[in-house]
Coordinates of C-alpha atoms in Angstrom, one line a residue:
M1 CA -67.7 236.7 -88.9
S2 CA -65.8 233.6 -89.8
T3 CA -66.5 231.7 -93.0
K4 CA -68.9 229.5 -90.9
P5 CA -71.8 231.2 -89.2
R6 CA -72.2 230.1 -85.6
I7 CA -75.7 229.0 -84.8
M8 CA -76.9 228.8 -81.2
V9 CA -79.6 226.2 -80.7
L10 CA -81.3 227.2 -77.4
T11 CA -83.3 224.6 -75.6
T12 CA -85.7 226.5 -73.3
S13 CA -87.6 223.9 -71.4
T14 CA -85.9 222.8 -68.2
R15 CA -88.5 220.6 -66.5
P16 CA -88.0 216.9 -65.8
G17 CA -89.5 214.8 -68.7
R18 CA -89.3 217.7 -71.1
R19 CA -89.7 216.9 -74.8
G20 CA -87.6 219.9 -75.9
R21 CA -84.3 218.0 -75.5
A22 CA -85.4 215.3 -78.0
I23 CA -86.3 218.0 -80.5
T24 CA -83.0 219.7 -80.1
D25 CA -81.2 216.4 -80.6
W26 CA -83.1 215.8 -83.8
F27 CA -82.3 219.3 -85.1
L28 CA -78.6 219.0 -84.2
D29 CA -78.5 215.7 -86.2
V30 CA -79.8 217.6 -89.2
A31 CA -77.4 220.5 -88.7
S32 CA -74.4 218.2 -88.3
S33 CA -74.7 217.5 -92.1
R34 CA -74.0 221.1 -92.8
P35 CA -70.2 221.7 -93.0
D36 CA -70.9 225.4 -93.7
L37 CA -72.2 226.0 -90.2
T38 CA -70.9 225.8 -86.6
V39 CA -73.5 224.9 -84.0
D40 CA -73.6 225.7 -80.3
D41 CA -75.9 223.5 -78.2
A42 CA -77.1 225.8 -75.5
D43 CA -79.4 224.1 -73.0
L44 CA -81.0 226.3 -70.3
A45 CA -81.4 223.2 -68.0
L46 CA -77.6 223.0 -68.0
I47 CA -76.8 226.7 -68.1
R48 CA -78.9 227.1 -64.9
L49 CA -79.5 230.9 -64.9
P50 CA -81.2 232.0 -61.7
L51 CA -84.1 234.4 -61.9
L52 CA -82.7 237.7 -63.1
D53 CA -80.4 239.0 -60.3
E54 CA -78.3 241.7 -61.9
P55 CA -78.3 245.0 -60.0
G56 CA -77.8 247.1 -63.1
E57 CA -79.8 247.5 -66.3
P58 CA -78.9 245.0 -69.1
A59 CA -78.7 247.9 -71.6
S60 CA -75.6 249.1 -69.7
G61 CA -73.6 246.0 -70.8
S62 CA -72.0 246.0 -67.3
Y63 CA -72.6 242.7 -65.5
H64 CA -71.9 241.9 -61.8
H65 CA -72.3 238.1 -61.7
R66 CA -70.1 235.6 -63.3
H67 CA -73.1 233.6 -64.7
T68 CA -74.3 236.7 -66.5
Q69 CA -70.8 237.4 -67.9
Q70 CA -70.6 233.8 -69.2
W71 CA -74.1 234.0 -70.7
S72 CA -73.2 237.3 -72.4
R73 CA -70.1 235.9 -73.8
R74 CA -71.9 232.9 -75.2
V75 CA -74.7 234.9 -76.8
A76 CA -72.3 237.5 -78.2
A77 CA -70.4 234.7 -80.0
A78 CA -73.5 233.5 -81.9
D79 CA -74.3 234.8 -85.4
A80 CA -77.9 233.5 -85.2
V81 CA -80.2 231.7 -82.8
V82 CA -82.6 228.8 -83.1
V83 CA -85.1 228.6 -80.2
V84 CA -86.7 225.3 -79.3
L85 CA -89.8 226.6 -77.6
P86 CA -92.7 224.8 -75.8
E87 CA -96.1 226.3 -75.1
Y88 CA -97.3 226.6 -71.5
N89 CA -100.8 228.0 -70.9
H90 CA -101.0 229.7 -74.3
G91 CA -97.6 231.4 -73.8
M92 CA -93.8 230.9 -73.8
P93 CA -91.9 229.5 -70.9
A94 CA -90.6 231.8 -68.2
T95 CA -87.1 230.3 -68.6
F96 CA -86.8 231.7 -72.1
K97 CA -88.0 235.2 -71.0
N98 CA -85.6 235.1 -68.1
A99 CA -82.7 234.2 -70.3
V100 CA -83.5 236.9 -72.8
D101 CA -84.0 239.6 -70.1
Y102 CA -80.5 239.1 -68.8
L103 CA -78.9 240.7 -71.8
S104 CA -79.7 243.5 -74.3
A105 CA -77.3 244.5 -77.1
E106 CA -75.9 241.0 -77.4
W107 CA -79.2 240.0 -79.0
A108 CA -79.4 242.9 -81.4
Y109 CA -79.7 242.3 -85.1
K110 CA -79.2 238.6 -84.8
P111 CA -81.4 236.4 -86.9
V112 CA -83.7 234.1 -84.8
A113 CA -85.8 231.2 -85.9
F114 CA -88.1 229.0 -83.8
I115 CA -89.0 225.4 -83.5
S116 CA -92.2 225.4 -81.4
Y117 CA -94.1 222.5 -80.0
G118 CA -97.3 221.8 -78.1
N119 CA -100.6 220.0 -78.3
T120 CA -103.5 221.6 -80.1
S121 CA -101.7 224.7 -81.5
A122 CA -98.2 223.1 -81.9
G123 CA -96.8 225.9 -79.9
T124 CA -97.7 228.7 -82.3
R125 CA -99.2 230.9 -79.6
S126 CA -95.9 230.7 -77.7
L127 CA -94.1 231.4 -80.9
Q128 CA -96.0 234.6 -81.6
M129 CA -95.3 235.9 -78.0
A130 CA -91.6 235.1 -78.4
K131 CA -91.4 236.9 -81.7
Q132 CA -92.7 240.1 -80.0
V133 CA -90.1 239.8 -77.3
T134 CA -87.2 239.1 -79.6
S135 CA -88.3 241.9 -82.0
A136 CA -88.2 244.3 -79.1
L137 CA -84.6 243.5 -78.7
K138 CA -83.9 244.2 -82.4
M139 CA -83.5 240.5 -83.3
I140 CA -84.7 239.6 -86.8
P141 CA -87.2 236.7 -86.9
V142 CA -86.7 234.8 -90.2
G143 CA -89.6 233.5 -92.2
A144 CA -88.9 229.8 -91.9
A145 CA -90.3 228.2 -88.7
I146 CA -91.1 224.7 -87.6
S147 CA -94.2 223.9 -85.4
L148 CA -94.6 220.4 -84.1
R149 CA -97.8 218.9 -82.7
I150 CA -96.7 216.5 -80.0
S151 CA -99.2 213.8 -80.8
D152 CA -98.1 213.7 -84.4
A153 CA -94.4 214.4 -84.3
L154 CA -93.3 213.0 -80.9
P155 CA -95.8 210.2 -80.0
E156 CA -93.0 208.1 -78.4
G157 CA -90.9 210.9 -77.1
T158 CA -88.6 211.2 -80.1
V159 CA -89.1 213.1 -83.3
I160 CA -90.6 211.0 -86.2
D161 CA -88.2 211.9 -89.0
S162 CA -89.6 212.6 -92.5
P163 CA -88.1 214.0 -95.7
A164 CA -90.5 217.0 -95.4
L165 CA -89.4 217.8 -91.8
V166 CA -85.7 217.5 -92.7
A167 CA -86.3 219.8 -95.6
S168 CA -88.0 222.3 -93.3
A169 CA -85.0 222.2 -91.0
G170 CA -82.7 222.7 -93.9
A171 CA -84.7 225.7 -95.1
L172 CA -84.6 227.2 -91.6
L173 CA -80.8 226.9 -91.6
D174 CA -80.5 228.3 -95.0
D175 CA -82.5 231.4 -94.0
L176 CA -80.4 231.9 -90.9
A177 CA -77.1 231.6 -92.8
R178 CA -78.3 234.0 -95.5
V179 CA -79.6 236.7 -93.2
S180 CA -76.7 236.4 -90.7
S181 CA -74.1 237.0 -93.4
T182 CA -76.1 240.1 -94.5
V183 CA -76.6 241.7 -91.1
H184 CA -73.4 240.6 -89.4
P185 CA -71.7 244.0 -89.9
L186 CA -74.3 245.6 -87.6
F187 CA -73.2 243.7 -84.6
A188 CA -69.6 242.6 -85.4
R189 CA -67.8 246.0 -85.1
T190 CA -64.4 244.9 -83.9
S191 CA -61.7 242.3 -84.3
N192 CA -60.7 240.5 -81.1
G193 CA -58.3 237.8 -82.0
S194 CA -59.2 234.2 -81.8
D195 CA -58.6 233.8 -78.1
A196 CA -60.4 237.0 -77.0
P197 CA -63.9 237.1 -75.5
P198 CA -66.7 238.9 -77.3
L199 CA -66.7 242.6 -76.7
P200 CA -68.7 244.3 -74.0
V201 CA -71.6 246.0 -75.6
P202 CA -72.7 248.6 -76.5
V203 CA -69.4 250.2 -77.7
P204 CA -69.3 253.7 -76.0
V205 CA -67.2 255.4 -78.7
P206 CA -67.9 255.0 -82.4
D207 CA -65.5 253.8 -85.0
V208 CA -63.2 251.8 -82.7
T209 CA -61.5 248.4 -83.2
L210 CA -60.2 246.2 -80.5
T211 CA -57.3 243.8 -81.2
R212 CA -54.5 241.9 -79.4
A213 CA -51.4 244.0 -79.2
T214 CA -48.2 243.1 -81.0
A215 CA -44.6 244.4 -80.7
A216 CA -45.5 246.9 -83.5
D217 CA -47.9 248.7 -81.1
A218 CA -45.2 249.2 -78.4
G219 CA -44.2 252.7 -79.6
E220 CA -47.7 254.0 -79.4
L221 CA -48.3 252.2 -76.1
L222 CA -45.2 253.9 -74.6
V223 CA -46.4 257.4 -75.6
L224 CA -50.0 256.7 -74.5
Q225 CA -49.1 255.5 -71.0
R226 CA -46.8 258.5 -70.4
A227 CA -49.6 260.8 -71.4
C228 CA -52.1 259.0 -69.2
W229 CA -49.9 258.6 -66.1
V230 CA -48.8 262.3 -65.9
Q231 CA -52.2 263.1 -64.3
E232 CA -51.8 260.1 -62.0
A233 CA -48.4 261.3 -60.9
I234 CA -49.9 264.7 -60.1
A235 CA -52.8 263.2 -58.2
N236 CA -50.6 261.0 -56.1
A237 CA -47.7 263.4 -55.8
S238 CA -45.2 260.9 -57.0
L239 CA -43.2 260.1 -60.2
R240 CA -42.3 256.7 -59.0
H241 CA -44.2 254.7 -61.6
A242 CA -42.9 252.4 -64.3
A243 CA -45.3 253.8 -66.8
L244 CA -43.4 257.0 -66.7
T245 CA -39.9 255.5 -66.9
E246 CA -40.1 252.4 -69.0
S247 CA -38.1 252.2 -72.2
L248 CA -39.4 250.9 -75.6
D249 CA -37.7 247.6 -74.9
D250 CA -39.6 247.4 -71.6
V251 CA -42.9 247.8 -73.3
I252 CA -42.1 245.3 -76.0
A253 CA -41.2 242.8 -73.2
W254 CA -44.5 243.1 -71.3
V255 CA -46.5 243.0 -74.5
A256 CA -45.0 239.6 -75.0
D257 CA -45.5 238.5 -71.4
W258 CA -49.0 239.8 -70.8
R259 CA -52.2 239.5 -72.7
V260 CA -52.6 243.0 -74.0
W261 CA -55.6 244.5 -75.9
V262 CA -55.4 247.8 -77.7
V263 CA -58.1 250.1 -79.1
H264 CA -57.6 252.0 -82.3
R265 CA -59.8 254.8 -83.6
H266 CA -59.2 256.4 -87.0
G267 CA -55.7 254.8 -87.2
R268 CA -54.6 256.0 -83.8
L269 CA -54.0 253.8 -80.7
V270 CA -56.3 255.4 -78.0
A271 CA -56.7 252.9 -75.2
A272 CA -55.2 249.7 -73.9
V273 CA -55.3 247.2 -71.0
R274 CA -53.2 244.2 -70.1
A275 CA -54.0 241.0 -68.0
R276 CA -52.4 237.7 -67.0
R277 CA -53.0 234.9 -64.6
D278 CA -51.1 234.6 -61.4
G279 CA -52.3 231.4 -59.6
A280 CA -56.0 231.8 -59.1
I281 CA -55.9 235.5 -59.6
W282 CA -56.5 237.3 -62.9
E283 CA -54.3 240.4 -62.8
I284 CA -55.4 243.4 -64.7
G285 CA -53.2 246.5 -65.2
R286 CA -52.2 249.4 -67.4
L287 CA -55.7 250.4 -68.1
M288 CA -55.4 253.6 -70.1
V289 CA -57.5 255.9 -72.3
A290 CA -56.2 258.9 -74.3
P291 CA -57.0 262.1 -72.3
D292 CA -59.1 263.5 -75.1
L293 CA -61.5 260.5 -74.9
A294 CA -61.7 260.4 -71.1
G295 CA -65.1 260.4 -69.5
R296 CA -66.9 258.7 -72.4
G297 CA -67.0 255.2 -70.9
L298 CA -64.1 253.7 -72.9
G299 CA -62.1 252.7 -69.8
T300 CA -65.1 251.0 -68.2
W301 CA -65.8 249.2 -71.5
L302 CA -62.2 248.0 -71.7
L303 CA -62.1 246.9 -68.1
E304 CA -65.2 244.7 -68.7
H305 CA -63.5 243.2 -71.7
A306 CA -60.4 242.2 -69.7
E307 CA -62.6 240.8 -66.9
R308 CA -64.5 238.6 -69.4
A309 CA -61.2 237.1 -70.5
A310 CA -60.6 235.6 -67.1
P311 CA -59.7 232.0 -67.6
E312 CA -61.4 229.0 -66.1
G313 CA -60.1 228.4 -62.6
A314 CA -59.5 232.0 -61.8
T315 CA -61.4 232.8 -58.6
S316 CA -60.7 236.6 -58.3
I317 CA -59.5 239.6 -60.3
G318 CA -56.9 241.9 -58.8
L319 CA -55.6 245.3 -59.7
F320 CA -53.8 248.4 -58.2
T321 CA -54.5 252.1 -58.3
G322 CA -53.0 255.1 -56.5
S323 CA -54.4 255.9 -53.1
R324 CA -55.2 259.4 -54.2
S325 CA -56.6 258.4 -57.6
L326 CA -60.2 259.1 -56.5
R327 CA -61.7 258.8 -60.0
N328 CA -60.1 255.4 -60.5
L329 CA -61.2 254.2 -57.0
A330 CA -64.8 255.3 -57.8
L331 CA -64.9 253.3 -61.0
Y332 CA -63.4 250.2 -59.5
R333 CA -65.8 250.3 -56.5
R334 CA -68.8 250.6 -58.7
A335 CA -67.5 247.6 -60.7
G336 CA -67.5 245.5 -57.5
Y337 CA -63.9 245.8 -56.4
R338 CA -63.0 246.2 -52.7
P339 CA -59.7 247.4 -51.2
V340 CA -57.7 244.7 -49.4
D341 CA -54.3 246.4 -48.8
E342 CA -52.3 249.6 -49.3
V343 CA -48.6 249.8 -49.5
D344 CA -46.4 252.7 -50.6
G345 CA -49.3 254.8 -51.9
A346 CA -50.8 251.9 -54.0
V347 CA -54.2 250.4 -53.2
R348 CA -54.7 246.7 -53.9
L349 CA -58.3 246.0 -55.0
V350 CA -59.9 242.6 -55.5
R351 CA -63.1 241.4 -57.0
N352 CA -64.3 237.8 -56.2
L353 CA -65.5 236.1 -59.3
N354 CA -67.8 233.9 -57.2
D355 CA -69.5 237.1 -55.9
E356 CA -68.5 236.3 -52.3
S357 CA -66.8 238.6 -49.8
V358 CA -63.3 239.6 -50.7
D359 CA -62.3 238.5 -47.2
G360 CA -61.9 235.0 -48.8
V361 CA -58.9 236.2 -50.8
R362 CA -57.0 238.0 -48.1
D363 CA -54.9 235.0 -47.2
E364 CA -53.8 234.5 -50.8
E365 CA -53.1 238.2 -51.2
A366 CA -51.1 238.4 -48.0
G367 CA -48.3 236.2 -49.5
R368 CA -47.9 238.2 -52.7
P369 CA -44.6 239.9 -53.4
R370 CA -44.7 243.7 -53.6
S371 CA -42.1 243.9 -56.4
D372 CA -44.7 243.3 -59.2
R373 CA -46.9 246.1 -58.1
A374 CA -45.8 248.4 -60.9
D375 CA -49.2 249.3 -62.4
E376 CA -50.1 252.4 -60.4
P377 CA -48.5 255.5 -58.9
R378 CA -47.0 255.2 -55.4
D379 CA -44.9 257.2 -53.0
D380 CA -43.2 256.6 -49.6
R381 CA -46.1 257.7 -47.5
K382 CA -48.9 255.4 -46.5
R383 CA -52.3 257.0 -46.9
P384 CA -55.9 255.9 -46.1
V385 CA -58.3 255.2 -48.9
R386 CA -60.4 258.3 -49.3
A387 CA -64.0 258.8 -50.1
V388 CA -64.6 258.8 -53.9
A389 CA -66.1 261.5 -56.1
A390 CA -68.3 261.4 -59.3
P391 CA -67.8 258.6 -61.8
V392 CA -65.2 259.2 -64.6
D393 CA -63.1 257.1 -66.9
V394 CA -60.0 255.2 -65.8
R395 CA -56.7 256.2 -67.4

């Protein structure tokens, strides 16, 4: 965690004429006087999550839709959460439950505080329901809470400020900052670098750290990729792959040119992936995991991290694998990639970030040069894409 805890203020009401936005604005004004905190104004009316539409379980941490990936990234970046919560028919709003249900481990161990509002009960029945749900996700409700009766606190649609109410908001922020600094090691297990997205969760292998690669990592990267691509060479009956022939200077060069992430475990570099933007396509390559850690989900986890780093404006993700690399093909297909081309034993796969058919990117792919396709084994014979076998890790 940085020196400033990041507090997400989540406005859960989305209906026209809602009072929650006025309450959030008041609370943000109070929080703006706290230089020790960073605040993220997260409004579900603007985030516009559809009703839960992910095909997989949230506990897997593997998300198909771009809106889920963006929501995951935002929640994962928070150190604590303040929920501005109305009460509808003695309960919490469906919008909040839906937003919570999209994710799982991103919420775990994060302190949460509530500002409830309503008529007779000031939203306290909604608050009690929300505490049960957040506790089930291993969030930590803090003691301080604010409950506002609409007729008293918002008679004209804006919060009537008072020293007592400001003091309550300050106490709530104090509690969040104090608890988040204590429990942060439970959910901040890696170091990403300032421009990296939050990590996919849960981490499949214990005791790992994920960082941006530097030239100092080039030697271990060179050894790791040779160890990993030997099996790819055997599977594809070809040694024509840059990962098997590059020099140390070559690796240093692409570490500088690409965005490269490396995973260390017990002081050893055990996995890596690289990515960079090419027009509207986010290119991913050199996804590798040490053979002794294969099959434990580390490759999938690292692929998801690289996908989440796709910059704004990117419309698709592209990568290559060998036409006989059945294990790789199986993983990529499950992750939503579809083959669009095959040349010299290398299969081009694309995933559309807008969740549309990959046919929409065929024209853009058709004009791509073949000279940069150095990320997967190839040979001189063109082969069809074969049926895939059981799921395993990518190397």
